[in-house]
mmCIF file of C-alpha atoms in Angstrom:
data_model
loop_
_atom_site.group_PDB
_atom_site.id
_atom_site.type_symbol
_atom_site.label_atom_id
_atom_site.label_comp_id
_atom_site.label_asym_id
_atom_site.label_seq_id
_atom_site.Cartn_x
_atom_site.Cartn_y
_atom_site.Cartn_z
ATOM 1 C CA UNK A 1 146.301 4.820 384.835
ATOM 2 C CA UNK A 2 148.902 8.060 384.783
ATOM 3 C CA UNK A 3 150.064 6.884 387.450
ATOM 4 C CA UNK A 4 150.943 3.500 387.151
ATOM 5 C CA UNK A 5 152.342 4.480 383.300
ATOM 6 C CA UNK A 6 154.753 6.725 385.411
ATOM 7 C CA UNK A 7 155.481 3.841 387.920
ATOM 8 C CA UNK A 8 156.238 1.744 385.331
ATOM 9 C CA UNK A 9 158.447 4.411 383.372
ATOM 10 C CA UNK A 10 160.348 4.699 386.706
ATOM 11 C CA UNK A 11 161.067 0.858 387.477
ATOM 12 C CA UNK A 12 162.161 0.804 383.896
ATOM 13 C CA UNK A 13 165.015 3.453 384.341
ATOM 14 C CA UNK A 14 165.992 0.893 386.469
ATOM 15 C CA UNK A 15 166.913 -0.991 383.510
ATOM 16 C CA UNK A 16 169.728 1.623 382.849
ATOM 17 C CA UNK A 17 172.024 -0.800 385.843
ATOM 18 C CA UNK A 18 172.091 -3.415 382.892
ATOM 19 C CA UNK A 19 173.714 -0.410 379.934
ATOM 20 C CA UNK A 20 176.836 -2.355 378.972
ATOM 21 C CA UNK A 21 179.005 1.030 379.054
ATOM 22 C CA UNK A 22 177.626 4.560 379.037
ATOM 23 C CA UNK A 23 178.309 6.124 375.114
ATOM 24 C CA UNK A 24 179.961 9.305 374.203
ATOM 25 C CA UNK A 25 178.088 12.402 372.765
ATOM 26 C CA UNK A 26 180.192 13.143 369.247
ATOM 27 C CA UNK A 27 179.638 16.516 368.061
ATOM 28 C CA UNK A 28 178.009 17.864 365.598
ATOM 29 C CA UNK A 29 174.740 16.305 366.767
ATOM 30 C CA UNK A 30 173.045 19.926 366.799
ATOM 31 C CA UNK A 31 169.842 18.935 364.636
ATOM 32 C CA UNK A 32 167.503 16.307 364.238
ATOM 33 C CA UNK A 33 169.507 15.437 360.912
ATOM 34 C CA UNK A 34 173.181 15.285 362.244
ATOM 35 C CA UNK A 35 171.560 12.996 365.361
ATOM 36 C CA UNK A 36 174.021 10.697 367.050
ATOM 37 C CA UNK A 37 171.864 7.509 365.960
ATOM 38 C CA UNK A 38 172.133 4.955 368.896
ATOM 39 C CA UNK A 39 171.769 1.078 367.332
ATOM 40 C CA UNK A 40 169.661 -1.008 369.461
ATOM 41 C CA UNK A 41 173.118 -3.124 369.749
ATOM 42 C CA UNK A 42 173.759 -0.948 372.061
ATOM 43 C CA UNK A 43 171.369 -1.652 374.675
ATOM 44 C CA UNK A 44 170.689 -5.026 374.519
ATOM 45 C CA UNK A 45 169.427 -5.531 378.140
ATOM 46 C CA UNK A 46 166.918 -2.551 377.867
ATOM 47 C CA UNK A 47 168.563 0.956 378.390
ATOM 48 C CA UNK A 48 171.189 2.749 376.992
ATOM 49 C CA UNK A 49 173.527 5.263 378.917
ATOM 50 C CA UNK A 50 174.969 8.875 376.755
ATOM 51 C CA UNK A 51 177.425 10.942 378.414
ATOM 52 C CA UNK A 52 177.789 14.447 376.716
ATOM 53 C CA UNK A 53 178.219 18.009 377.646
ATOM 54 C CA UNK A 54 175.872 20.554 377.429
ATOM 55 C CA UNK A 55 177.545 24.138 376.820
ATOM 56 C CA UNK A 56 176.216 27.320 376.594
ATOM 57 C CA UNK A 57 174.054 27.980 373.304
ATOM 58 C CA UNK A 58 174.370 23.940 372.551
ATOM 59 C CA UNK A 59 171.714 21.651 372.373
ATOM 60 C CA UNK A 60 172.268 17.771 371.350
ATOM 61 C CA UNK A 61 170.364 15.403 369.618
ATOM 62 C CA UNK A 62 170.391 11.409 370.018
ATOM 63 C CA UNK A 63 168.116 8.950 367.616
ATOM 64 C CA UNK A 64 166.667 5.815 368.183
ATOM 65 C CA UNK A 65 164.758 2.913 365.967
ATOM 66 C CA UNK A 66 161.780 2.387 367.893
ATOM 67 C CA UNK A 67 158.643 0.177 367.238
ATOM 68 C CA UNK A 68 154.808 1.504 367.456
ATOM 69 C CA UNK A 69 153.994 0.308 371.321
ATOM 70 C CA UNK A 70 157.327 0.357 372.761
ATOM 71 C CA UNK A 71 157.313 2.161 376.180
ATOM 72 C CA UNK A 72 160.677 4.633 376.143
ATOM 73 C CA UNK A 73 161.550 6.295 379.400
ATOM 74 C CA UNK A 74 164.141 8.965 379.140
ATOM 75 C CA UNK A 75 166.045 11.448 381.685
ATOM 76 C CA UNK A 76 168.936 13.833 381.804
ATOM 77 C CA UNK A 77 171.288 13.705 384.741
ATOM 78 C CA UNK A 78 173.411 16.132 386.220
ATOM 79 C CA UNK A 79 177.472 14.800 386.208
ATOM 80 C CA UNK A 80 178.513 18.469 387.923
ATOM 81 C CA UNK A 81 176.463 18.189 391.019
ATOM 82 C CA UNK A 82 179.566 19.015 393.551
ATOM 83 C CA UNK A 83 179.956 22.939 391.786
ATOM 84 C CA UNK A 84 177.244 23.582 393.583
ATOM 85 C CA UNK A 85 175.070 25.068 390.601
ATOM 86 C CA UNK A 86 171.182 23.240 389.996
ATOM 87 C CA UNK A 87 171.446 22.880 385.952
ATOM 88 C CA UNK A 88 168.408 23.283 384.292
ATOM 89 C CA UNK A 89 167.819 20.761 381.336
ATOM 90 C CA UNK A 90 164.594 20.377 378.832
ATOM 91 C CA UNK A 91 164.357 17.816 376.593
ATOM 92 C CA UNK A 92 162.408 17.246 373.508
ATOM 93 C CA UNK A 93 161.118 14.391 371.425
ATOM 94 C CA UNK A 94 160.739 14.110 368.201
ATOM 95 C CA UNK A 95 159.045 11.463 365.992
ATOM 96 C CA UNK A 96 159.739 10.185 362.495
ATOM 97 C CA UNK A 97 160.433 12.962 360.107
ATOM 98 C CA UNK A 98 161.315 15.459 362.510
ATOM 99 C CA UNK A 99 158.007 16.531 363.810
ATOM 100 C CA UNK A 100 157.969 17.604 367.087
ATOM 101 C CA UNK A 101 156.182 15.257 369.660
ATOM 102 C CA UNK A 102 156.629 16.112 373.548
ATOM 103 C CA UNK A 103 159.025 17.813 376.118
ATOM 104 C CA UNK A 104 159.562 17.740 379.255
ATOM 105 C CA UNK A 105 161.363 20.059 381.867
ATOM 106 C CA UNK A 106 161.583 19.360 385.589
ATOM 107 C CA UNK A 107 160.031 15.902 386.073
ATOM 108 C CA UNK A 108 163.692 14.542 386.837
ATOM 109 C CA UNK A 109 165.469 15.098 389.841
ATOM 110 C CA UNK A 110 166.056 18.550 390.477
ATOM 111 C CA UNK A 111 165.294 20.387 387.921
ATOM 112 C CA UNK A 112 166.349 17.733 385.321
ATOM 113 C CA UNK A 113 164.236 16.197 382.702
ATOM 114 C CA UNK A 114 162.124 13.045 382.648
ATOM 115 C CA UNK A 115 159.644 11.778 380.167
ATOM 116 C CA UNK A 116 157.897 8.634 378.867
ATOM 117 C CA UNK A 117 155.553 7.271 376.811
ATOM 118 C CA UNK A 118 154.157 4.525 374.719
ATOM 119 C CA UNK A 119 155.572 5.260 370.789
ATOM 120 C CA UNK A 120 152.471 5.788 368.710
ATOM 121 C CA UNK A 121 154.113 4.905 365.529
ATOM 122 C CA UNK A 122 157.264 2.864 364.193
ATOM 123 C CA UNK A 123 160.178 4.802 362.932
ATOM 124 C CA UNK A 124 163.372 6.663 363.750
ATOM 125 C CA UNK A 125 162.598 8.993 367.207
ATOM 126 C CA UNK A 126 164.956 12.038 368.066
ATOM 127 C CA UNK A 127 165.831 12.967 371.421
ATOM 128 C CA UNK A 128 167.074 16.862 372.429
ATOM 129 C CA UNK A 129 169.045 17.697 375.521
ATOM 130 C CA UNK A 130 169.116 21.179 375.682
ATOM 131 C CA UNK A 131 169.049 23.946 378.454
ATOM 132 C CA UNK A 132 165.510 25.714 379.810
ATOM 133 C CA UNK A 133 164.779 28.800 377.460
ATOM 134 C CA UNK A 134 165.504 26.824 374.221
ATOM 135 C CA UNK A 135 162.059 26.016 373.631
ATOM 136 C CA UNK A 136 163.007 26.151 369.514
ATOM 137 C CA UNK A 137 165.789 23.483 369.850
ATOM 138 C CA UNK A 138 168.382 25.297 368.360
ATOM 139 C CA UNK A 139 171.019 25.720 370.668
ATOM 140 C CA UNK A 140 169.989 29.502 371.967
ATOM 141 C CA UNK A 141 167.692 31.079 374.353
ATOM 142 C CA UNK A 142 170.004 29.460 377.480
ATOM 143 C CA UNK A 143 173.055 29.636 379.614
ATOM 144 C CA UNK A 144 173.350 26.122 381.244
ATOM 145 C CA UNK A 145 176.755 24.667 381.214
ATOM 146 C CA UNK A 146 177.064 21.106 382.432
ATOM 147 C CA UNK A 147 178.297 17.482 381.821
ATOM 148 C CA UNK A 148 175.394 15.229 381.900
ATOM 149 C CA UNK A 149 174.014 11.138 381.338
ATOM 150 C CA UNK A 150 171.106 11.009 379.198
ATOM 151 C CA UNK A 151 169.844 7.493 380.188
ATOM 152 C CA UNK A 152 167.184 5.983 377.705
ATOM 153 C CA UNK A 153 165.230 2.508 378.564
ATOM 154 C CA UNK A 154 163.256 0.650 375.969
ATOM 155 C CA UNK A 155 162.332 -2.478 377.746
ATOM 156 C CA UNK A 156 161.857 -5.592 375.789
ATOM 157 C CA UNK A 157 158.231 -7.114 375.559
ATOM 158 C CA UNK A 158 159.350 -9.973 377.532
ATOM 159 C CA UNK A 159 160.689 -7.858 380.960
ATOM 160 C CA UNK A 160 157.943 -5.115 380.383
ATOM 161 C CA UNK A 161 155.271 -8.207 380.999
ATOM 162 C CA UNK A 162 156.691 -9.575 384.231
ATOM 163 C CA UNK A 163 157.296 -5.994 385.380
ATOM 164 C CA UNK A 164 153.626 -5.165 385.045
ATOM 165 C CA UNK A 165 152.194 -8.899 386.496
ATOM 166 C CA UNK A 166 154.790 -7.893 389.260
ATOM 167 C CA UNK A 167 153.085 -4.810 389.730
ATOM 168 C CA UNK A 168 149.500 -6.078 389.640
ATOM 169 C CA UNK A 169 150.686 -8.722 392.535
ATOM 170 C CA UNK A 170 151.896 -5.975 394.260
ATOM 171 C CA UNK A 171 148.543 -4.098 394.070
ATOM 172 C CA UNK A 172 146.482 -6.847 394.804
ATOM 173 C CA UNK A 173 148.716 -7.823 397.758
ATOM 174 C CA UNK A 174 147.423 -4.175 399.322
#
């Protein structure tokens, strides 16, 4: 079952082709309260693309609206890869009211972060691009320096069905 949630997490980055125009990062988006809130507008087709910086002793937070049931997929990717240097995100999740839910480091390429799930509960959900060693989310504990597309994909019902009877064709077809 893990693995076909993480099968399906990865076909739905997919989704992130269909982003109508990656966002910018405005700053200050340091805490779960100044979040840049991203409007499902926004990502009409499924995913949503964020490109922001992540400088030393930073750490930035996004928000989204999402619905108990949803399946989010989320991953940081590296926009400096030609200086030569492997960047080191983590990312956090939060759930409504701040509390802290899940993080991920390295499941991304590289040593970039990955993570999804299935939201337990309706609500506003934070997002937290930060560098390893800030396991507090506050902006300290790391060094990383980097430009970077946060890429978030929140399929809707109706393209999250046919990608899973596509998948359990697939299967059978084996």
């Amino acid at each position: 079952m893990q693995k076909l949630i993480a099968t399906v997490g990865v076909l739905a980055l997919s989704t992130a082709a269909f982003a109508q125009f990656p966002l910018s990062e405005t700053e200050p988006n340091d805490t779960v309260g100044s979040a840049n809130f991203i409007s499902s507008a926004f990502y009409p087709f499924g995913a949503v693309a964020v490109e922001g910086t992540l400088d030393v002793e930073d750490v930035d937070y996004y928000s989204f609206d999402l619905t108990e049931g949803q399946l989010v997929t989320a991953a940081v990717y590296d926009f400096t890869p030609d200086l030569g240097i492997d960047n080191d995100s983590l990312l956090g999740v939060f759930g409504p009211g701040g509390a802290f839910f899940d993080e991920d480091d390295d499941d991304g390429p590289g040593r970039l972060s990955s993570i999804h799930f299935f939201v337990p509960s309706s609500g506003r959900w934070t997002f937290a691009v930060t560098g390893f060693g800030d396991d507090d989310y506050n902006g300290t504990g790391h060094d990383d320096n980097f430009d970077y597309r946060f890429v978030v994909s929140v399929p809707e019902p109706a393209s999250l069905g046919l990608l899973l009877a596509g998948m359990v064709f697939a299967i059978r077809r084996r």
